[in-house]
Coordinates of C-alpha atoms in Angstrom, one line a residue:
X1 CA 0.0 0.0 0.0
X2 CA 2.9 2.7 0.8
X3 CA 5.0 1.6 -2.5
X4 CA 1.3 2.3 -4.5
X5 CA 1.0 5.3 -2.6
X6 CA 4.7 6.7 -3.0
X7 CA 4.5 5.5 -6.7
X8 CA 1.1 7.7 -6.7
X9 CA 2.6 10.6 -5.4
X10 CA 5.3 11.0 -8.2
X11 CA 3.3 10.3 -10.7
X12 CA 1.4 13.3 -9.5
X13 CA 4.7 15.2 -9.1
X14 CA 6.2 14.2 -12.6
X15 CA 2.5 15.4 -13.9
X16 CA 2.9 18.7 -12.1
X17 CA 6.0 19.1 -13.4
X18 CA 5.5 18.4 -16.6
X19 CA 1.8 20.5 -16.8
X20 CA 4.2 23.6 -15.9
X21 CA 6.6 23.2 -18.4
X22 CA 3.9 23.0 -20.4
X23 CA 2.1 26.6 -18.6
X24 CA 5.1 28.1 -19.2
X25 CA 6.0 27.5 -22.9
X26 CA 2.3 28.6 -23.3
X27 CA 3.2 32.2 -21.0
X28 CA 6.2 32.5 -23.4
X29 CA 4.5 31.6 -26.7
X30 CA 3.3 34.8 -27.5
X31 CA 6.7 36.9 -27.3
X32 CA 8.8 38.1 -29.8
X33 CA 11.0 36.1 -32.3
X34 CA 12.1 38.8 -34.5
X35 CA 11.5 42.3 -36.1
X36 CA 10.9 43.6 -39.4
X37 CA 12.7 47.0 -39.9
X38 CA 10.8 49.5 -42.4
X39 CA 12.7 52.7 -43.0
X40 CA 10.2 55.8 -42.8
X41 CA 12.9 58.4 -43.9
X42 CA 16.6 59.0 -43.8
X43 CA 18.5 62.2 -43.5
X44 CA 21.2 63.6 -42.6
X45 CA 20.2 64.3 -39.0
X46 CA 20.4 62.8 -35.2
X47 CA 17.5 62.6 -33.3
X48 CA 17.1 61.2 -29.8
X49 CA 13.4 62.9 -29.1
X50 CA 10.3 60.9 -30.4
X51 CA 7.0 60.9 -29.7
X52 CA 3.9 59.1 -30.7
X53 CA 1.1 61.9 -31.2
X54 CA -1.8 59.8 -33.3
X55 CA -1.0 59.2 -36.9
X56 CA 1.9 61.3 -36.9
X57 CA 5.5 60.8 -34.9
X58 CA 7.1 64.2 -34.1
X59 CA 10.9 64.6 -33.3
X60 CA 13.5 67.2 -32.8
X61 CA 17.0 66.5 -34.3
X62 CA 20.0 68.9 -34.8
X63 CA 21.0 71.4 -36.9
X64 CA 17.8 73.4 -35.1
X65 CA 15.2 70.8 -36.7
X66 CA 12.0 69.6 -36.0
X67 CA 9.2 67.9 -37.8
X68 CA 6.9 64.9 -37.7
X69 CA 6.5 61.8 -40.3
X70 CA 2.6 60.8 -40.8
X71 CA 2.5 57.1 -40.9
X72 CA -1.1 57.1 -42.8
X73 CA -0.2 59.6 -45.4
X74 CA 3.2 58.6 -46.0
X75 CA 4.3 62.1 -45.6
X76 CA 7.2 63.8 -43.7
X77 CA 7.2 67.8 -42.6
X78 CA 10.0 69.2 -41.4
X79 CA 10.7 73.0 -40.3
X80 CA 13.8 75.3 -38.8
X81 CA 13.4 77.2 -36.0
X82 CA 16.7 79.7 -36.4
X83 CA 17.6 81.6 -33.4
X84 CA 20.7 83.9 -34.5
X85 CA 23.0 81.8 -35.8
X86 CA 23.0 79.1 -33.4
X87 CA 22.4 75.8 -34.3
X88 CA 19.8 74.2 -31.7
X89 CA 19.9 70.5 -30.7
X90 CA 16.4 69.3 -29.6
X91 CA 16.9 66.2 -27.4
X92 CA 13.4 66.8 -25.3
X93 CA 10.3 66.8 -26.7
X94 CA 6.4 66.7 -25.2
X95 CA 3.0 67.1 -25.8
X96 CA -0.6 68.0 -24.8
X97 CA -3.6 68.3 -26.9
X98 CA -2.5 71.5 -28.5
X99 CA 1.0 71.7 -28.5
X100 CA 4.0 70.3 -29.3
X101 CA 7.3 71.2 -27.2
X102 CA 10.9 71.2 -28.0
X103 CA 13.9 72.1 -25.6
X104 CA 17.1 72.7 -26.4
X105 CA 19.9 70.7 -24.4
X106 CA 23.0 73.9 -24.3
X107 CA 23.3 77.3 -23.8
X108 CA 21.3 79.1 -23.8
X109 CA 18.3 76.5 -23.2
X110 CA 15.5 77.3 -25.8
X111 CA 12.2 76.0 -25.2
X112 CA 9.3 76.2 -28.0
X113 CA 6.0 75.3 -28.1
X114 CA 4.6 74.3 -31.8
X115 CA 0.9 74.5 -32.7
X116 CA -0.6 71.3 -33.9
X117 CA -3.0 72.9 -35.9
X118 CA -1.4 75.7 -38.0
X119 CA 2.9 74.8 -36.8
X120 CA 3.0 77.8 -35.6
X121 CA 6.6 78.0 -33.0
X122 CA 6.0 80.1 -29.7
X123 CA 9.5 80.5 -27.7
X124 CA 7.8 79.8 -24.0
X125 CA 11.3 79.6 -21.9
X126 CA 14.7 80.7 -21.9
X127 CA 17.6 80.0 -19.5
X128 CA 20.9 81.6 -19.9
X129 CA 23.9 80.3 -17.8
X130 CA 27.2 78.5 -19.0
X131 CA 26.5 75.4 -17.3
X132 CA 22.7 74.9 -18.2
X133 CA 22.3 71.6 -20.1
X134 CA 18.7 70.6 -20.3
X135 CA 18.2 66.3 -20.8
X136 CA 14.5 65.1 -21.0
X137 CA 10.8 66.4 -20.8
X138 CA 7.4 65.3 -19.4
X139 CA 3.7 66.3 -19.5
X140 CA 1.7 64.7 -16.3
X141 CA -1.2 66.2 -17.9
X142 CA -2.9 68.5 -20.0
X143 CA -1.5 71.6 -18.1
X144 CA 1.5 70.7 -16.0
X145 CA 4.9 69.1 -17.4
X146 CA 8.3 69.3 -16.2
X147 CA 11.9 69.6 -17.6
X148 CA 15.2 68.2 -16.1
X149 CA 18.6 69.1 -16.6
X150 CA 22.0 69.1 -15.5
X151 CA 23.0 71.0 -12.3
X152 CA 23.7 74.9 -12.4
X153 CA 24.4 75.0 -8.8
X154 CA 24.4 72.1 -6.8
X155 CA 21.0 70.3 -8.0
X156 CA 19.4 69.4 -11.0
X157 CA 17.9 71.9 -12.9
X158 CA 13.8 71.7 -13.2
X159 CA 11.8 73.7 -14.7
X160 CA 7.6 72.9 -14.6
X161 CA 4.5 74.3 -15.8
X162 CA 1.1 74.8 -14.4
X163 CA -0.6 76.3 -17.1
X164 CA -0.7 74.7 -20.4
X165 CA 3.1 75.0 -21.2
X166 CA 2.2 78.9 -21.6
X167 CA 4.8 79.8 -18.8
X168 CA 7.6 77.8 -16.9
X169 CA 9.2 78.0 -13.6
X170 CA 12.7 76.8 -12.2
X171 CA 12.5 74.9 -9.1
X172 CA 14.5 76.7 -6.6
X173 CA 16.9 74.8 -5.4
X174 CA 16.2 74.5 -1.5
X175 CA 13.1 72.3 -3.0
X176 CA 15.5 69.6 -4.2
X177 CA 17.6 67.6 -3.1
X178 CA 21.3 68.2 -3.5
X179 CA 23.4 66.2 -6.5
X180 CA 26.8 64.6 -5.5
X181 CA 29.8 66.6 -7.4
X182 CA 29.9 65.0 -10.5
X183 CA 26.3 63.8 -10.7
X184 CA 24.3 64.6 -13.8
X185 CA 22.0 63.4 -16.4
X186 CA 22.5 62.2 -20.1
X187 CA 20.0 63.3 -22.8
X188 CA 20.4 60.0 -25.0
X189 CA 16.8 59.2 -25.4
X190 CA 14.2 61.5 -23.3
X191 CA 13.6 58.8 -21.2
X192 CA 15.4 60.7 -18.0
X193 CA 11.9 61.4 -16.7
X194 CA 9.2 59.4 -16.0
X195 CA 5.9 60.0 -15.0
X196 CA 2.7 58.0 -13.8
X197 CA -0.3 60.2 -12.9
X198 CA 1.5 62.1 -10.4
X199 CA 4.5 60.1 -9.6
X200 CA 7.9 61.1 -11.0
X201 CA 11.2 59.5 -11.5
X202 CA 14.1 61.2 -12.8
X203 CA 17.6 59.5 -13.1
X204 CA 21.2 60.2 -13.2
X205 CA 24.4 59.2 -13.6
X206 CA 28.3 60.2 -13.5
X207 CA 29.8 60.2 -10.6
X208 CA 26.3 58.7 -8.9
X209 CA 23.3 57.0 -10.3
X210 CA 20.8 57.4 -8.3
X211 CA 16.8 57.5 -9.2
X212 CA 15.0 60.7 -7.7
X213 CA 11.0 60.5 -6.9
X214 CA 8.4 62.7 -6.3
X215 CA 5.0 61.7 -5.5
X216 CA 3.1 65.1 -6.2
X217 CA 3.9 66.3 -9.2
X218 CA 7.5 67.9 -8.2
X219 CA 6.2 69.9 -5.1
X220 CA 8.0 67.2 -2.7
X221 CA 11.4 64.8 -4.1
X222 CA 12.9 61.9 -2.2
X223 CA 16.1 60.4 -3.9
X224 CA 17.3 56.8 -3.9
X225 CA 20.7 54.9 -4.7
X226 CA 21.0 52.6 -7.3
X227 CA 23.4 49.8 -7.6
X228 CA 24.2 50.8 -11.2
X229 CA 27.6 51.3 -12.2
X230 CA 28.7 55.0 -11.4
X231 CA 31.8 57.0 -11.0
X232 CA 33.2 57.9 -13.6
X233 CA 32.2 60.6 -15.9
X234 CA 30.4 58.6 -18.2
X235 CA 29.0 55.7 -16.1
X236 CA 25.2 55.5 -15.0
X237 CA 21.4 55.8 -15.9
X238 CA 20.7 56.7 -18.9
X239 CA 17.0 55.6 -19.3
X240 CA 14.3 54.5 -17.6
X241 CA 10.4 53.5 -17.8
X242 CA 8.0 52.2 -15.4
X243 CA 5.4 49.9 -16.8
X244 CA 2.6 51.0 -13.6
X245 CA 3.6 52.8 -10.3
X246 CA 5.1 50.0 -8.5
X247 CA 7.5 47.9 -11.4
X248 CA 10.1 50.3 -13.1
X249 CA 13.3 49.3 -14.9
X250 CA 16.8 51.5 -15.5
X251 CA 19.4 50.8 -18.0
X252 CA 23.1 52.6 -19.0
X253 CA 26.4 51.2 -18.3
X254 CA 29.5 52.9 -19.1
X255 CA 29.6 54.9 -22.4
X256 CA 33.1 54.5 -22.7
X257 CA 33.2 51.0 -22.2
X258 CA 30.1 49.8 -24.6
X259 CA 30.3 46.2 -24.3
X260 CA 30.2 45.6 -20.6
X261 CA 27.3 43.8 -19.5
X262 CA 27.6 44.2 -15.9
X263 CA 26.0 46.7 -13.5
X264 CA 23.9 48.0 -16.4
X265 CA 20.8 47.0 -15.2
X266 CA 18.1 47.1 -12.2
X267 CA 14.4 47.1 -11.6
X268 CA 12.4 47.9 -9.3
X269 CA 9.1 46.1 -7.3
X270 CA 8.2 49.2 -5.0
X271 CA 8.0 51.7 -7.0
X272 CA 11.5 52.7 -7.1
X273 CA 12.2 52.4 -3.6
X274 CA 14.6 50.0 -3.9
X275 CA 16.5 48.9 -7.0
X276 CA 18.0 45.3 -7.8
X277 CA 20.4 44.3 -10.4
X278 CA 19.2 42.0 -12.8
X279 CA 20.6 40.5 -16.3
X280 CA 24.4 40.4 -15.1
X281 CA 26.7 40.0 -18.4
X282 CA 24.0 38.8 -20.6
X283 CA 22.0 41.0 -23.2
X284 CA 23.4 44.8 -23.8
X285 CA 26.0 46.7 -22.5
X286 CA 25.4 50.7 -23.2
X287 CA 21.5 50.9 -22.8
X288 CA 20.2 54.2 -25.1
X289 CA 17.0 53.7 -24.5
X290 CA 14.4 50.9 -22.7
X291 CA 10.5 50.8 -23.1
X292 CA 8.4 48.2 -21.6
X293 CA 6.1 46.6 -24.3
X294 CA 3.1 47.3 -24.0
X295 CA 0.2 44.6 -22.7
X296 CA 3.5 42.9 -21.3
X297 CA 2.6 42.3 -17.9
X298 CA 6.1 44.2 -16.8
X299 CA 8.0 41.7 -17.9
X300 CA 8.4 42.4 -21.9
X301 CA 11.4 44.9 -22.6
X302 CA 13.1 46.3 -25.4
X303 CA 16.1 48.2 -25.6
X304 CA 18.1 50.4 -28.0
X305 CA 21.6 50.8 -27.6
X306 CA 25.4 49.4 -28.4
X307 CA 23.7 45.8 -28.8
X308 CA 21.7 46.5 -31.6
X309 CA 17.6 45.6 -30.5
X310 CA 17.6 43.6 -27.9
X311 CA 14.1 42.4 -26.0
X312 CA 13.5 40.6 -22.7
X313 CA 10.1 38.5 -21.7
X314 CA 11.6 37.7 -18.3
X315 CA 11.9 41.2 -16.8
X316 CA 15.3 41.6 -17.6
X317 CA 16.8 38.6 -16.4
X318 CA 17.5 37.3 -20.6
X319 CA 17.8 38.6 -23.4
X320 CA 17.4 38.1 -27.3
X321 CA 19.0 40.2 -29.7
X322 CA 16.5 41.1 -32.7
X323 CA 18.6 43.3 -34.2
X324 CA 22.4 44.4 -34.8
X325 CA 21.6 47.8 -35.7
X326 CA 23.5 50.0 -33.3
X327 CA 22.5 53.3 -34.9
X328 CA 19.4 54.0 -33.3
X329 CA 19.2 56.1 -30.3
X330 CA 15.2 55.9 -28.6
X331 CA 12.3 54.0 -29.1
X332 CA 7.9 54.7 -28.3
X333 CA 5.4 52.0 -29.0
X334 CA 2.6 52.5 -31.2
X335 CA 0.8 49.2 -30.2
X336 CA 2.0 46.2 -29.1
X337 CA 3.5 45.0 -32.1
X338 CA 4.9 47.9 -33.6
X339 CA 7.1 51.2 -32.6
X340 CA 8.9 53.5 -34.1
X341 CA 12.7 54.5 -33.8
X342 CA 15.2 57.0 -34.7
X343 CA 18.6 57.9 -34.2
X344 CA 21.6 58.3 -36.4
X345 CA 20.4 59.7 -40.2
X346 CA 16.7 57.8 -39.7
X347 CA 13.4 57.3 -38.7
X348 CA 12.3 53.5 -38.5
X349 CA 9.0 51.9 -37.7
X350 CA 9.8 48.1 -35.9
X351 CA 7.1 45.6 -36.6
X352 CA 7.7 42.7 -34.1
X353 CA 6.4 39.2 -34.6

């Protein structure tokens, strides 16, 4: 009776096993095997600012350019916006239901708003200071956003607005908290901000990499260390995302050192307040950008960067390379299957199967 019993209790146990091997080849099924890369256009530009805005992906580039690409007409518009003769470099870009808005990363920081209806440019900000270095821009809503760059004086630079992008305000120091010598942020993708109804993360990197949170929209901050790879000048967090308030992920590495697959990165559980490295010398080194996919219970990634595409269905923890294109620089969804890219001389829409 015990032998029919103890051989009954591993058939049930081999069953068990086998019935979630089974579950999870079925939880796996549906993830990505590959991507098909469609150029939209290709100029002689960079551009490390996308966004998704209907039918139509805007971006700001260099050489003072800005435009969209209309994926249902076909059709790309592109515009100047000439200050003097300084030659602008638009690495953040945001949006609410009238307006598009372009900053300008140096000095002195530009920032426009553009009309979606008639194009028409509006400068709405400007900030004039030798250090002044501007990285990444959000919209929590239809009337506040926020802006974050590097440190003037001895904390990151923010800028926010209350009413519509109409007018913008620098965040007074004493209201945030104070950056390590050496600490900064890296405008590689726009993804140095993140927002999720009124929570905030911004990152940074350099001589610390460390994630900064605010629960209210940038009246209160709260800042957290990271175990990603920092200290040098080039070392840290250079993008992030949060798939819902609690899971988040940041990615970067060393810049200088490309190809090193450690201490790159982390995620997060808690909503940021603690980080966990995850990953360690598999996938990509130098992360440009990361986006969660979309409908991907947190645990479907993608990342741009110095390993070509490369996309996780394990939270981070392996990785498959899609793609060796190392030339593009940030990357926004559409839909599930498909988003659209950009980075050195082109626009590209991704269509993963």
């Amino acid at each position: 009776m015990k032998k029919l019993i103890l051989f009954f209790g591993v058939f049930i146990l081999l069953m068990s096993f086998r019935t979630l091997n089974i579950s999870n080849k079925k939880a796996f099924s549906s993830g990505f095997i590959s991507v098909k890369i469609d150029t939209l256009f290709q100029d002689k530009i960079s551009i490390r600012a996308i966004l998704i805005d209907k039918d139509k992906v805007w971006y700001g580039g260099d050489n003072s350019r800005f435009g969209y690409y209309d994926l249902d007409k076909k059709e790309k518009f592109e515009e100047h916006i000439y200050r003097d003769t300084l030659k602008l470099e638009f690495r953040s870009i945001a949006q609410n239901s009238k307006n598009i808005f372009l900053l300008s990363v140096s000095n002195p920081a530009l920032l426009y708003s553009v009309s979606k209806k008639d194009h028409k440019v509006k400068l709405v900000y400007k900030e004039v200071n030798a250090k002044v270095f501007y990285d990444s821009m959000q919209f929590w809503n239809d009337k506040e956003g926020i802006a974050i760059g590097d440190p003037t004086e001895d904390t990151f630079s923010v800028i926010v607005t209350r009413d519509g992008g109409e007018t913008w305000t620098k965040l007074l120091s004493d209201k945030l908290p104070t950056n390590a010598t050496g600490e900064a942020a890296f405008a590689a993708s726009n993804t140095n901000i993140v927002v999720k109804g009124d929570d905030t993360w911004l990152v940074s990197g350099g001589k610390k990499a460390r994630v900064f949170y605010s629960p209210d929209k940038a009246k209160t901050w709260k800042v957290v260390e990271t175990p990603i790879v920092q200290g040098k000048a080039m070392t840290g967090i250079y993008t992030a995302d949060f798939y819902d308030a609690k899971h988040g992920f940041i990615a970067g590495g060393d810049y200088d050192l490309p190809n090193k697959k450690s201490g790159n990165k982390a995620y997060t559980k808690d909503g940021g307040k603690t980080w966990e490295l995850i990953g360690q010398d598999l996938g990509f080194g130098y992360a440009s950008c990361i986006q969660y996919v979309p409908g991907g219970n947190g645990k479907e990634i993608i990342c741009v960067g110095s390993e070509g595409i490369q996309y996780s269905q394990n939270g981070g923890e392996n990785w498959t390379q899609l793609s060796t294109d190392s030339k593009l620089f940030t990357i926004r969804f559409v839909n599930r299957n498909t988003a659209i890219a950009a980075g050195y001389n082109k626009v590209v829409r991704l269509n993963f199967k």
